Each structure stands twice: as structure tokens, then as C-alpha cells.
mmCIF file with all atom_site columns, C-alpha atoms in Angstrom:
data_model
loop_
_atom_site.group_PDB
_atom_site.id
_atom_site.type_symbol
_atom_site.label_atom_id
_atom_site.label_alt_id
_atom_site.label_comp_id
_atom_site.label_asym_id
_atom_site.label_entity_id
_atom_site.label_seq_id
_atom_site.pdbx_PDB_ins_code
_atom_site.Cartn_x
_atom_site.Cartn_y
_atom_site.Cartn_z
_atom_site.occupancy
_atom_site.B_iso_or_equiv
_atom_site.pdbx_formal_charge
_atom_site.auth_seq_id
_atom_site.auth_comp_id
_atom_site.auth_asym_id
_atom_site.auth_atom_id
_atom_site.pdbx_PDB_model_num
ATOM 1   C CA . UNK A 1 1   ? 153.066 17.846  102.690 1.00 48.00 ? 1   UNK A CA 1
ATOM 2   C CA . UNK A 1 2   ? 149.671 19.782  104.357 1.00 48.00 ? 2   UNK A CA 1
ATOM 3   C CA . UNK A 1 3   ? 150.723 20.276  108.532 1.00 50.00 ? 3   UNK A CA 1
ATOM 4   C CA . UNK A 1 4   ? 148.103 19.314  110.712 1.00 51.00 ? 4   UNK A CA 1
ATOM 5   C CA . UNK A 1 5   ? 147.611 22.963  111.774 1.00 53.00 ? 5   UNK A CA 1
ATOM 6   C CA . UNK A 1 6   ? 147.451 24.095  107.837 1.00 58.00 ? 6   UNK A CA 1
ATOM 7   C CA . UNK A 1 7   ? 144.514 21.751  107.304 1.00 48.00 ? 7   UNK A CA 1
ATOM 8   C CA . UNK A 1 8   ? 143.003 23.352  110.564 1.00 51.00 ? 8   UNK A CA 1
ATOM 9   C CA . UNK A 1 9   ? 143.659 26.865  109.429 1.00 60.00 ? 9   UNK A CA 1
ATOM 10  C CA . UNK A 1 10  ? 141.675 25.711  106.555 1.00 58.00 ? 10  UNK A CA 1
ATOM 11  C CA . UNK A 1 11  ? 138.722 23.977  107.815 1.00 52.00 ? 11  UNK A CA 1
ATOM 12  C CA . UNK A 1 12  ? 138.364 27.752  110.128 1.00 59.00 ? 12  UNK A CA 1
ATOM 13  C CA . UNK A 1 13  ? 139.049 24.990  113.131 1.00 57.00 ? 13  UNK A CA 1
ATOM 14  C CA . UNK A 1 14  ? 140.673 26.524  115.985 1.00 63.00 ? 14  UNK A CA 1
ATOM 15  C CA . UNK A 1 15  ? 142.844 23.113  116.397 1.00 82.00 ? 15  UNK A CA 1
ATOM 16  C CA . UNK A 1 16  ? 144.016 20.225  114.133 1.00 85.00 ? 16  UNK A CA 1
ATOM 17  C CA . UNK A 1 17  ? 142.003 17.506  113.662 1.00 89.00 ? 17  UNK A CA 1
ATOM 18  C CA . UNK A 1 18  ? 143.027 14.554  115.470 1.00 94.00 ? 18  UNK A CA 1
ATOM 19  C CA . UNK A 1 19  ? 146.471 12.923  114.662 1.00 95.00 ? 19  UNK A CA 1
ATOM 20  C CA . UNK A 1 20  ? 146.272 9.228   113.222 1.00 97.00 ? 20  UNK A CA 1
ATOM 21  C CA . UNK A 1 21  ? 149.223 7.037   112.832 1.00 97.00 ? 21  UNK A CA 1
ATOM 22  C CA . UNK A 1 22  ? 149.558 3.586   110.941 1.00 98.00 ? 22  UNK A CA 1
ATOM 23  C CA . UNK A 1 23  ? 151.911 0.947   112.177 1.00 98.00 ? 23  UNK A CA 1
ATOM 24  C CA . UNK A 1 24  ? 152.127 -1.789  109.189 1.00 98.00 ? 24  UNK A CA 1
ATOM 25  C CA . UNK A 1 25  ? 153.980 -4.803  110.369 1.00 98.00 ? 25  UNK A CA 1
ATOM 26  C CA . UNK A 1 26  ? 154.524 -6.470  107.217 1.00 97.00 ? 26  UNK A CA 1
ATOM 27  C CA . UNK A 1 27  ? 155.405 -3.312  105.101 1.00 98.00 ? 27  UNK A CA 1
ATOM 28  C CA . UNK A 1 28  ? 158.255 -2.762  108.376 1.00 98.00 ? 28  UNK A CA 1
ATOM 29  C CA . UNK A 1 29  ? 156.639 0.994   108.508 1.00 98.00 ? 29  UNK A CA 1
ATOM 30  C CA . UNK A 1 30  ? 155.574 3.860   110.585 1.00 97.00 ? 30  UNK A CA 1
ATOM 31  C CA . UNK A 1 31  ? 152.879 6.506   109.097 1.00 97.00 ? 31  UNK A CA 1
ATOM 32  C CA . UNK A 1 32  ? 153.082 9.702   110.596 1.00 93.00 ? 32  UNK A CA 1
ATOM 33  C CA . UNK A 1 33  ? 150.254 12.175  111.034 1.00 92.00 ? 33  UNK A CA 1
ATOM 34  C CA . UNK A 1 34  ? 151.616 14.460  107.864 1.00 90.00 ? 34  UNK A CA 1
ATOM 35  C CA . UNK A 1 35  ? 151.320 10.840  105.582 1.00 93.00 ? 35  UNK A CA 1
ATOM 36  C CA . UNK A 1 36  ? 155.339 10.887  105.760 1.00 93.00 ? 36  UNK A CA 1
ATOM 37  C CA . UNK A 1 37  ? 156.119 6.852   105.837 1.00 96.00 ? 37  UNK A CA 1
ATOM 38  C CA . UNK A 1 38  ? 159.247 6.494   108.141 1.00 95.00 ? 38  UNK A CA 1
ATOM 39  C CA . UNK A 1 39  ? 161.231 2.984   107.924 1.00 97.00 ? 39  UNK A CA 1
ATOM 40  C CA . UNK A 1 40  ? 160.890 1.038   111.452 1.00 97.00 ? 40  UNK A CA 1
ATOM 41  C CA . UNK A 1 41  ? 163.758 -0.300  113.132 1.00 96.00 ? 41  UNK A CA 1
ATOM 42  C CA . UNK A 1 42  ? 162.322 -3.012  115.521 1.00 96.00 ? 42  UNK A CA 1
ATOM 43  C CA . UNK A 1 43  ? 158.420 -4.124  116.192 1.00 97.00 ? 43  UNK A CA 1
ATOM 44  C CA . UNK A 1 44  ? 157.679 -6.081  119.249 1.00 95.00 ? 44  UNK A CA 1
ATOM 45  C CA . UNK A 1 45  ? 154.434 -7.790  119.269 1.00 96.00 ? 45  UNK A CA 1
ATOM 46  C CA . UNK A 1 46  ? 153.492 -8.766  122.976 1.00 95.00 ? 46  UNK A CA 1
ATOM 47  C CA . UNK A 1 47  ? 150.913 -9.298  124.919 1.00 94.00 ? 47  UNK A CA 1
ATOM 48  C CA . UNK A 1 48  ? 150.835 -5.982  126.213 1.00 95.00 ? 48  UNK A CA 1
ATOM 49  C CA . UNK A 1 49  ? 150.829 -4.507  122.471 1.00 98.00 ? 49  UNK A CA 1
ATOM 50  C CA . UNK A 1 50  ? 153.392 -3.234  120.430 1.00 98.00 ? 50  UNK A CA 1
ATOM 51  C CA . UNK A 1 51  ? 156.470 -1.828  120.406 1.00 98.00 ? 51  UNK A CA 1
ATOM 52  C CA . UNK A 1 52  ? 158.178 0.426   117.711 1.00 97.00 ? 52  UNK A CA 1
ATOM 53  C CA . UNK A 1 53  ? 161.712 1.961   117.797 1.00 96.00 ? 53  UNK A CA 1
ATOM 54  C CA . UNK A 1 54  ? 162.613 3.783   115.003 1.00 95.00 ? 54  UNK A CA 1
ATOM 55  C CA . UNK A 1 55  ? 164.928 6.555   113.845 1.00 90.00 ? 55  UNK A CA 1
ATOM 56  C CA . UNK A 1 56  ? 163.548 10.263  113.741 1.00 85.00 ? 56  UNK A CA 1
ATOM 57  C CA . UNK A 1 57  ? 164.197 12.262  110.384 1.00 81.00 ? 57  UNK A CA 1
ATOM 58  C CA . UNK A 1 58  ? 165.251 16.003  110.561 1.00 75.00 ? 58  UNK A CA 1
ATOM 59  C CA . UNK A 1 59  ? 164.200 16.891  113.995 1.00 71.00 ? 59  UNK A CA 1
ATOM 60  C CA . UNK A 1 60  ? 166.086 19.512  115.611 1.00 69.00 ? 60  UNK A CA 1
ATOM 61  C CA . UNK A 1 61  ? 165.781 17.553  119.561 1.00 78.00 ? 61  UNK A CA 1
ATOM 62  C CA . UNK A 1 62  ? 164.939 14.026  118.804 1.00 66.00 ? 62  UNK A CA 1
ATOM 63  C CA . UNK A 1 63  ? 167.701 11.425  116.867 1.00 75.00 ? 63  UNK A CA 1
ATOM 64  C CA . UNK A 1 64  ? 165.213 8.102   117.627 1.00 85.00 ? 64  UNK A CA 1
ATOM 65  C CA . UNK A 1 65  ? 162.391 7.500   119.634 1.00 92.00 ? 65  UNK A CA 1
ATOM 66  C CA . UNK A 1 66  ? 160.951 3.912   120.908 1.00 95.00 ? 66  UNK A CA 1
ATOM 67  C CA . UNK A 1 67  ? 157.113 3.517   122.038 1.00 97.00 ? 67  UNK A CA 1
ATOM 68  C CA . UNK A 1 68  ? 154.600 1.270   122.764 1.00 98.00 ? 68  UNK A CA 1
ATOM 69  C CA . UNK A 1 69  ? 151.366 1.009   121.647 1.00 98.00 ? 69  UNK A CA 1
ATOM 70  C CA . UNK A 1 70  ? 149.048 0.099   124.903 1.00 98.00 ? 70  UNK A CA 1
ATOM 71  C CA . UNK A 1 71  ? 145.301 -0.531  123.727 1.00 98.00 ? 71  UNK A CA 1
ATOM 72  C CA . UNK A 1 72  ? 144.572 -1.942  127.299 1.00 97.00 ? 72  UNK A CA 1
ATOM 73  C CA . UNK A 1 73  ? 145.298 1.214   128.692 1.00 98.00 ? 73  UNK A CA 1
ATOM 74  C CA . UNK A 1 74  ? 144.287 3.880   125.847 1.00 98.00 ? 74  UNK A CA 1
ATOM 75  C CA . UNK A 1 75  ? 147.747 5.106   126.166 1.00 98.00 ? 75  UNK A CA 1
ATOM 76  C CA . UNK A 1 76  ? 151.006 4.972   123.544 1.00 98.00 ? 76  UNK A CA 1
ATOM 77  C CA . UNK A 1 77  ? 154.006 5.145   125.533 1.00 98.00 ? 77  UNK A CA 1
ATOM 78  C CA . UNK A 1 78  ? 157.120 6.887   124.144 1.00 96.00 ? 78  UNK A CA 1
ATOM 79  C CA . UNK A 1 79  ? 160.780 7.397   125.091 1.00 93.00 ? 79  UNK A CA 1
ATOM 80  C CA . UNK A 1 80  ? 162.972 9.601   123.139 1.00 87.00 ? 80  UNK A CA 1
ATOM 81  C CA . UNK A 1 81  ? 166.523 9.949   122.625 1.00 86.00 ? 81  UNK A CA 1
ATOM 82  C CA . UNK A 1 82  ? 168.131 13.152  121.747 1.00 64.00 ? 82  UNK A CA 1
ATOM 83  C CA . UNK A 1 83  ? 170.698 14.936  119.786 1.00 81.00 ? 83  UNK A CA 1
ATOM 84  C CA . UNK A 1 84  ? 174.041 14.954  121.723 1.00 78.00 ? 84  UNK A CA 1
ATOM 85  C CA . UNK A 1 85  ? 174.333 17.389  124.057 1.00 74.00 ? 85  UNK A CA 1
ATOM 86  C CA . UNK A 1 86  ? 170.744 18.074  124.798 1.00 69.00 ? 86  UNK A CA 1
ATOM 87  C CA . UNK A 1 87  ? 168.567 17.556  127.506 1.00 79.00 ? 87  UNK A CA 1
ATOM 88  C CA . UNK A 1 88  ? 165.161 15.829  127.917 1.00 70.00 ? 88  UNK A CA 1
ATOM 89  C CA . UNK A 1 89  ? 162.209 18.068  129.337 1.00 82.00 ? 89  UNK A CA 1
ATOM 90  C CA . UNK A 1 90  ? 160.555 14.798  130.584 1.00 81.00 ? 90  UNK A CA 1
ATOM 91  C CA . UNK A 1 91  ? 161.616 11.236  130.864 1.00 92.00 ? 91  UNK A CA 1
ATOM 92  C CA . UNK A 1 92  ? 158.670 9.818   129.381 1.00 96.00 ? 92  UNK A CA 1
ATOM 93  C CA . UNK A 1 93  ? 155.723 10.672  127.338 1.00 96.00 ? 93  UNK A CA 1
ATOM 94  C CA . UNK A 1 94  ? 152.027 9.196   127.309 1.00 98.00 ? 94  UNK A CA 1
ATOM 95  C CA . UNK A 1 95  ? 149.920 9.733   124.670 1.00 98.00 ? 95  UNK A CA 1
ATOM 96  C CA . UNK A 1 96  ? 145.842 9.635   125.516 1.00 98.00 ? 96  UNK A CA 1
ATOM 97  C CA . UNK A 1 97  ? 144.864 7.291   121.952 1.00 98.00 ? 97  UNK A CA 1
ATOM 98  C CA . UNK A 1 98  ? 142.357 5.182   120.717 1.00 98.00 ? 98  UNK A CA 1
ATOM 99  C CA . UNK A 1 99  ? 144.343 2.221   118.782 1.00 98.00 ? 99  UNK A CA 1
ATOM 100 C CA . UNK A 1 100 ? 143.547 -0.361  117.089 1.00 98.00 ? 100 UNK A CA 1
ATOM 101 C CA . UNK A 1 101 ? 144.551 -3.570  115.029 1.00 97.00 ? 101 UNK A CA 1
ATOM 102 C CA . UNK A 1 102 ? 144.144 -4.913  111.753 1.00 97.00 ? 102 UNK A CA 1
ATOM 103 C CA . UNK A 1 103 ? 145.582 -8.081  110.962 1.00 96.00 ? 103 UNK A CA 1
ATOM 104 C CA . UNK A 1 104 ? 149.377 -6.762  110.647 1.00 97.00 ? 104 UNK A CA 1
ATOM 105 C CA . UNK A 1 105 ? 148.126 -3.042  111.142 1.00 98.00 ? 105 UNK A CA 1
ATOM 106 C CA . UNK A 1 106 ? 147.673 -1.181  114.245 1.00 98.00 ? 106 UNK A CA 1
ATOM 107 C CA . UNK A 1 107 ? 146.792 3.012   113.979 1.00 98.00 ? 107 UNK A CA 1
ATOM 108 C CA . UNK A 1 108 ? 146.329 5.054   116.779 1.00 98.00 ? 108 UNK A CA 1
ATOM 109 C CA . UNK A 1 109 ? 143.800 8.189   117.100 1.00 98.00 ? 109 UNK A CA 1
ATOM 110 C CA . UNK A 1 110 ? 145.385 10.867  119.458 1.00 97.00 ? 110 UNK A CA 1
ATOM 111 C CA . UNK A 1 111 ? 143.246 12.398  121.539 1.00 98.00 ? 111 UNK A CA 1
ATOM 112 C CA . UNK A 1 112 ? 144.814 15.685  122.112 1.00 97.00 ? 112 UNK A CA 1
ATOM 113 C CA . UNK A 1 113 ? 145.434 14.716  126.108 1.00 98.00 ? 113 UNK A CA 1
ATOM 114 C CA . UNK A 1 114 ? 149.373 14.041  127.342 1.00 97.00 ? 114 UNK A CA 1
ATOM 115 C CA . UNK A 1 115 ? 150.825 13.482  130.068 1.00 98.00 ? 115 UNK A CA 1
ATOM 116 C CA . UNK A 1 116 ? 154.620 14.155  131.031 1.00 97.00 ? 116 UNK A CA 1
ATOM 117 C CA . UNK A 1 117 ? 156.493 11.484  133.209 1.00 97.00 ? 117 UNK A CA 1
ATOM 118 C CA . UNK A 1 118 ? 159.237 12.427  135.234 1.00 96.00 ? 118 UNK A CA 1
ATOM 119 C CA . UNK A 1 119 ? 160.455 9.233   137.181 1.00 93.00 ? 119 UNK A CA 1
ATOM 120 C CA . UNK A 1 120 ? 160.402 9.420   140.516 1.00 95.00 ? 120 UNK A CA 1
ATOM 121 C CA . UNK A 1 121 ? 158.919 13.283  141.165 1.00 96.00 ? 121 UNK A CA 1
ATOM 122 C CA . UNK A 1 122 ? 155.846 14.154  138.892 1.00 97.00 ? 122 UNK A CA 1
ATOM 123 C CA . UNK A 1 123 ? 153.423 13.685  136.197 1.00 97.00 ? 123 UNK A CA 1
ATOM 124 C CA . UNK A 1 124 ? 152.015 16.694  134.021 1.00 97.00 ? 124 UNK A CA 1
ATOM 125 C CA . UNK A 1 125 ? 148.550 16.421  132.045 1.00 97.00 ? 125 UNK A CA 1
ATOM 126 C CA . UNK A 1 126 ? 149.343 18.767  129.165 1.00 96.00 ? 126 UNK A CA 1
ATOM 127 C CA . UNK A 1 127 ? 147.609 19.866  125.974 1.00 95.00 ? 127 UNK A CA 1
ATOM 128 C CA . UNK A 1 128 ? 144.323 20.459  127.500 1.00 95.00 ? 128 UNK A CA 1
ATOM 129 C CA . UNK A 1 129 ? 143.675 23.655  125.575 1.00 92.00 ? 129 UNK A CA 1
ATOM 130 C CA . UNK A 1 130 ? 144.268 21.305  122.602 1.00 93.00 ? 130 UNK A CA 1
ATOM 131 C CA . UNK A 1 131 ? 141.799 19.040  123.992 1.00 96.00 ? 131 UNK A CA 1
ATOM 132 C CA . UNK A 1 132 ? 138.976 21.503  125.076 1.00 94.00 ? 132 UNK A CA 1
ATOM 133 C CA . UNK A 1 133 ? 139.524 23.461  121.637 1.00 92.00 ? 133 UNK A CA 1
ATOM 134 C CA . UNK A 1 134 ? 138.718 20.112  120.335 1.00 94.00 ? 134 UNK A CA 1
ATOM 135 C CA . UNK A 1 135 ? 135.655 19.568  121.695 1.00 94.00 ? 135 UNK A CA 1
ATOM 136 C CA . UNK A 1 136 ? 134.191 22.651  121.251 1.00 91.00 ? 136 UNK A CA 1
ATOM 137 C CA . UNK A 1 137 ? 135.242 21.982  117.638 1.00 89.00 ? 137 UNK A CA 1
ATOM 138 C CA . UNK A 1 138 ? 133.304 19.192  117.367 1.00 92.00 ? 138 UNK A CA 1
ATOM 139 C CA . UNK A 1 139 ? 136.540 17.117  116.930 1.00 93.00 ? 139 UNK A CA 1
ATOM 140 C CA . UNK A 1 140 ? 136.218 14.834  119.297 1.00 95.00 ? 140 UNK A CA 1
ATOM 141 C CA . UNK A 1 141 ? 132.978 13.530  120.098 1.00 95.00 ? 141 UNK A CA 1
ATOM 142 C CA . UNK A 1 142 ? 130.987 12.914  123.389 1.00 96.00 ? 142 UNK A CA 1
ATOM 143 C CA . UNK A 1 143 ? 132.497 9.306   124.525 1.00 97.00 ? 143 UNK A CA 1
ATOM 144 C CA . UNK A 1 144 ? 135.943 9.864   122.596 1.00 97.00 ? 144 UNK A CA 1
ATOM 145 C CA . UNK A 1 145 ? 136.320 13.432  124.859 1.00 98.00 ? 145 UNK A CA 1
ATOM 146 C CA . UNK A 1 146 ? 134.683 10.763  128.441 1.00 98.00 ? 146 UNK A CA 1
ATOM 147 C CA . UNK A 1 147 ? 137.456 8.103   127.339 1.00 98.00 ? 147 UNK A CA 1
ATOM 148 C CA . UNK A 1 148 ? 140.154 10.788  126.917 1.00 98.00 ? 148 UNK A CA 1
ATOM 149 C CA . UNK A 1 149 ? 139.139 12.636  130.135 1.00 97.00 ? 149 UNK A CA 1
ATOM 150 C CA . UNK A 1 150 ? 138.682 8.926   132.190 1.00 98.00 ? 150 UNK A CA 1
ATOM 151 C CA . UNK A 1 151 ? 142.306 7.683   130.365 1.00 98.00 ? 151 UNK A CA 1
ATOM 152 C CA . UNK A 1 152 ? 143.937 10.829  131.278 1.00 98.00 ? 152 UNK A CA 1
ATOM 153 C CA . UNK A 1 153 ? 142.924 10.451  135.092 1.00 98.00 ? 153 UNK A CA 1
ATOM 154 C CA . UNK A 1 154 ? 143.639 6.887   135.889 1.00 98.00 ? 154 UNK A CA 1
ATOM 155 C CA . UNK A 1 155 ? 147.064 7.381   134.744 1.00 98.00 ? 155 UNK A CA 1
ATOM 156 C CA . UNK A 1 156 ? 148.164 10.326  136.443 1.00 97.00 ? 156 UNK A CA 1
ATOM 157 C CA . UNK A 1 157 ? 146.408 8.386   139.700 1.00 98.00 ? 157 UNK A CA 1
ATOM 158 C CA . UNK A 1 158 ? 148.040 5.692   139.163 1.00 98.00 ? 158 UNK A CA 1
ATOM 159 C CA . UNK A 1 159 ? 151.020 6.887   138.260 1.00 98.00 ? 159 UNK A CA 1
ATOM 160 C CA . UNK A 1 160 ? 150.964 8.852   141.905 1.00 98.00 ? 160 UNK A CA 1
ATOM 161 C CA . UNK A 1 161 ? 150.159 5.925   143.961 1.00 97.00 ? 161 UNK A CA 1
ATOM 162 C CA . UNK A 1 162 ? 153.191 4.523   142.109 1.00 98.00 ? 162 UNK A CA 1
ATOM 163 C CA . UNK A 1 163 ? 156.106 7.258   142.776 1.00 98.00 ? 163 UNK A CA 1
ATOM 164 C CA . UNK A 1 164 ? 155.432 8.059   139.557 1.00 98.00 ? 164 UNK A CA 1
ATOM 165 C CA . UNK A 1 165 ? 157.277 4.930   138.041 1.00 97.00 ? 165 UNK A CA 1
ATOM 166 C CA . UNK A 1 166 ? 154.971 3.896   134.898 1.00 97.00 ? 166 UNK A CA 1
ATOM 167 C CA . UNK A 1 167 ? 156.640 0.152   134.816 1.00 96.00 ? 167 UNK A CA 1
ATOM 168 C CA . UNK A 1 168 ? 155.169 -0.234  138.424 1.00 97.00 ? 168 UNK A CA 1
ATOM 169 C CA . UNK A 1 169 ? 151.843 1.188   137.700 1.00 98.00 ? 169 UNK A CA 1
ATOM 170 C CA . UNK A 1 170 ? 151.456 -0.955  134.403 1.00 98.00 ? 170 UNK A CA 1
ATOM 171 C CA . UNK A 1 171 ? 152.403 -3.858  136.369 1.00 97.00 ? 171 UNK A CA 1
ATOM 172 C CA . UNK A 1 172 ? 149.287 -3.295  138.311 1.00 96.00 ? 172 UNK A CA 1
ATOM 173 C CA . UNK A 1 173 ? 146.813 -3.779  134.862 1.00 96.00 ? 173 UNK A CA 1
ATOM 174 C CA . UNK A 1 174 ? 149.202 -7.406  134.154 1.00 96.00 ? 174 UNK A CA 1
ATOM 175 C CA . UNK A 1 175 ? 150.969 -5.034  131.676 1.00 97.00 ? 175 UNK A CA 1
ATOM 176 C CA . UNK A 1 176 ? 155.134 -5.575  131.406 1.00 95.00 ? 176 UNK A CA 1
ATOM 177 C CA . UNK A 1 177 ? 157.119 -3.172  128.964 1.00 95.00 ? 177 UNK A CA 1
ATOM 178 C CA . UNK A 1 178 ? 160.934 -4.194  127.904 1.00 93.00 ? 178 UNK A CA 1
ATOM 179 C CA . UNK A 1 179 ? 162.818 -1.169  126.128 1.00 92.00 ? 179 UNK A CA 1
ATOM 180 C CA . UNK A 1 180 ? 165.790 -1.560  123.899 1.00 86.00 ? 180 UNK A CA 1
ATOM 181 C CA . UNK A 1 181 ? 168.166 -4.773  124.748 1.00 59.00 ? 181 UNK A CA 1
ATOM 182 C CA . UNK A 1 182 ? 165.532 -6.125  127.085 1.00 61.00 ? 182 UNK A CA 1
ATOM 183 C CA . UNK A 1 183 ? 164.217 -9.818  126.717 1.00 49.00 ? 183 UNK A CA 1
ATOM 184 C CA . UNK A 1 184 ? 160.720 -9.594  124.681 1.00 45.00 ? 184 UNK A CA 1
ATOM 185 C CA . UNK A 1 185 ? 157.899 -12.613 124.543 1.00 45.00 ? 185 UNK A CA 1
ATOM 186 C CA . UNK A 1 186 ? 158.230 -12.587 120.866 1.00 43.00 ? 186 UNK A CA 1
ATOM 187 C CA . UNK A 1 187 ? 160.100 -10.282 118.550 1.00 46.00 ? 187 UNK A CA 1
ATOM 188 C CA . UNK A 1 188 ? 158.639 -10.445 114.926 1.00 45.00 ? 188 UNK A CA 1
ATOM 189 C CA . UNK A 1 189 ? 161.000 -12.987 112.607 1.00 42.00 ? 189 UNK A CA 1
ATOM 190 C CA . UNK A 1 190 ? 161.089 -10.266 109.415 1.00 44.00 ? 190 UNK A CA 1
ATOM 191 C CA . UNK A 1 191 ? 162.713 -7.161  111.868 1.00 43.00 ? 191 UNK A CA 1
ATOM 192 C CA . UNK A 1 192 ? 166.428 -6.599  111.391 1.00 41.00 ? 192 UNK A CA 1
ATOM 193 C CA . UNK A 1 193 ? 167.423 -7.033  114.664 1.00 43.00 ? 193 UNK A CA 1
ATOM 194 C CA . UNK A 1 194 ? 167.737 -10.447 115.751 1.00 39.00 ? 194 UNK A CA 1
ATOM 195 C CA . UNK A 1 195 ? 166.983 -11.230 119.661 1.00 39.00 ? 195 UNK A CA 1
ATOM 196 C CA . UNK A 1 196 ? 170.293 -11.497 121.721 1.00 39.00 ? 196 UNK A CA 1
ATOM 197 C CA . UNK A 1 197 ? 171.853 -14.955 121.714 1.00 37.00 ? 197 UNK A CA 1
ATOM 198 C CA . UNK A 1 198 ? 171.892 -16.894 125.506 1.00 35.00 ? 198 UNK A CA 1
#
């Protein structure tokens, strides 16, 4: 399978193009950027979007990851879990995307900006030699590279004014997020994992 940075070296780009991921629903599956289809463990379809947890295949730091897809906010939120015995460089990750939804399929654009959560201390804006290499490339267009930049800021602000606790800042845009064995609004009937019993 062509790497995103192989089909950059190609193109003479001086970055990959931006990374697209499907989410289909029905098919219970998770497109990655390469066009590797990964099996989904769980979808949660809420109001605040979606949420996908999911086993990662042959990755030397990351056993599983969950995230949620925010299209409120531009942003995918991801927590990963780790190999035993390793330890995380950040607790959580934010993705700066464009994503959308099709009937039973959502896909999110990346757009090249990140920022690193660590509760309680600090938020990081990385990648933004991806992002300005990007631009100048012609990748990203003039709103995509405003909605990026704009994205970008108003989380790391709000993530500030918030001790850097993203629940608390989401909270703010009537946005709640439930991770693994948390009560959901509606879990989708066809996943494998049935809600807990009360």
C-alpha cells in the first residue's frame, strides 16, 4: 500500500496530501489514510458526534485507540492506549479536521494542525511545519488553511481558560464526551458490545 509521504515524494510535494478517513457505520469499519480497512469495535452516535474505539494493527506504541469525531468543533478527539510497559507522550490528542456525514458515513479531512493535551498542565499546537508546507503547496486552500488556523486557536484558548481539561472546555460549546464503560445517549443496536445492564 502507497504511504502518504510516497505519494508526496511523487507528486515533487514537500508534504503529503491531506489525510482522509471513512467511518462506515453499517459496514462496522474504519478506513485509514493508506486505504487499509480496520474492523471497529464500538460506534457511538450522539449528539455531540461519533465515537469509534477500535483495535490498532502492528503498531509498535499503540494496542487500541478510542476517538471522537467532533464536527461542531472541527476537531477529532483521540485517546490511545499503549503496549504494556510504555508510556504516553500526551494524554490526549486533537486532530484540526473537516468531517462530515453521509447517511451511515462520516470521513474526516485532516488538516495538518494538532494539538497535544496534557490534563491539568499544557496544550501543544504541533505539526505546523506540516501545515505551512501545506499551504505553500497548494494543499490546503485559502478558507480550509483560516478554519484550520481559527480551529487550532479556540482550542488551545479554551483549553487554557479550562486548566487544560478538554471535558470542561467542551462542556462550554453543549458538547459531553463518555469514553469506554461510560453511559452513552444511544449506542448503535448492530455494535458488539451491548450497553451495561442497570
Amino acid at each position: 500500500m502507497t504511504s502518504q509521504h510516497e505519494i508526496a515524494r511523487r507528486m515533487g510535494l514537500p508534504v503529503h496530501p491531506p489525510k482522509v478517513e471513512v467511518f462506515d457505520l453499517r459496514a462496522g469499519t474504519n478506513t485509514d489514510p493508506k486505504g487499509h480497512e480496520r474492523t471497529v469495535d464500538e460506534f457511538r452516535l450522539t449528539s455531540a458526534g461519533l465515537y469509534v474505539a477500535r483495535e490498532v494493527v502492528d503498531h509498535h506504541r499503540f494496542a487500541a485507540l478510542e476517538t471522537w469525531l467532533l464536527p461542531a468543533v472541527g476537531l477529532r478527539l483521540t485517546r490511545w492506549r499503549l503496549h504494556p510497559g510504555l508510556r504516553p507522550n500526551q494524554d490526549e490528542y486533537l486532530d484540526v479536521a473537516d468531517i462530515e456525514q453521509d447517511g451511515d458515513v462520516w470521513r474526516t479531512r485532516d488538516l495538518y494542525l494538532d494539538i497535544e493535551l496534557h490534563r491539568g498542565r499544557a496544550a501543544e499546537l504541533v505539526d505546523v511545519d506540516e501545515y505551512t508546507a501545506a499551504v505553500a503547496a497548494g494543499l490546503l486552500d485559502g478558507p480550509a488553511a483560516q478554519r484550520a488556523l481559527r480551529t487550532a486557536h479556540v482550542a488551545a484558548d479554551g483549553l487554557a481558560r479550562n486548566g487544560y481539561d478538554s471535558a470542561a472546555w467542551l462542556r462550554e460549546h453543549g458538547i459531553e464526551v463518555s469514553w469506554r464503560d461510560q453511559p452513552t445517549e444511544h449506542r448503535l443496536p448492530e455494535q458488539r458490545n451491548p450497553p451495561p445492564s442497570r
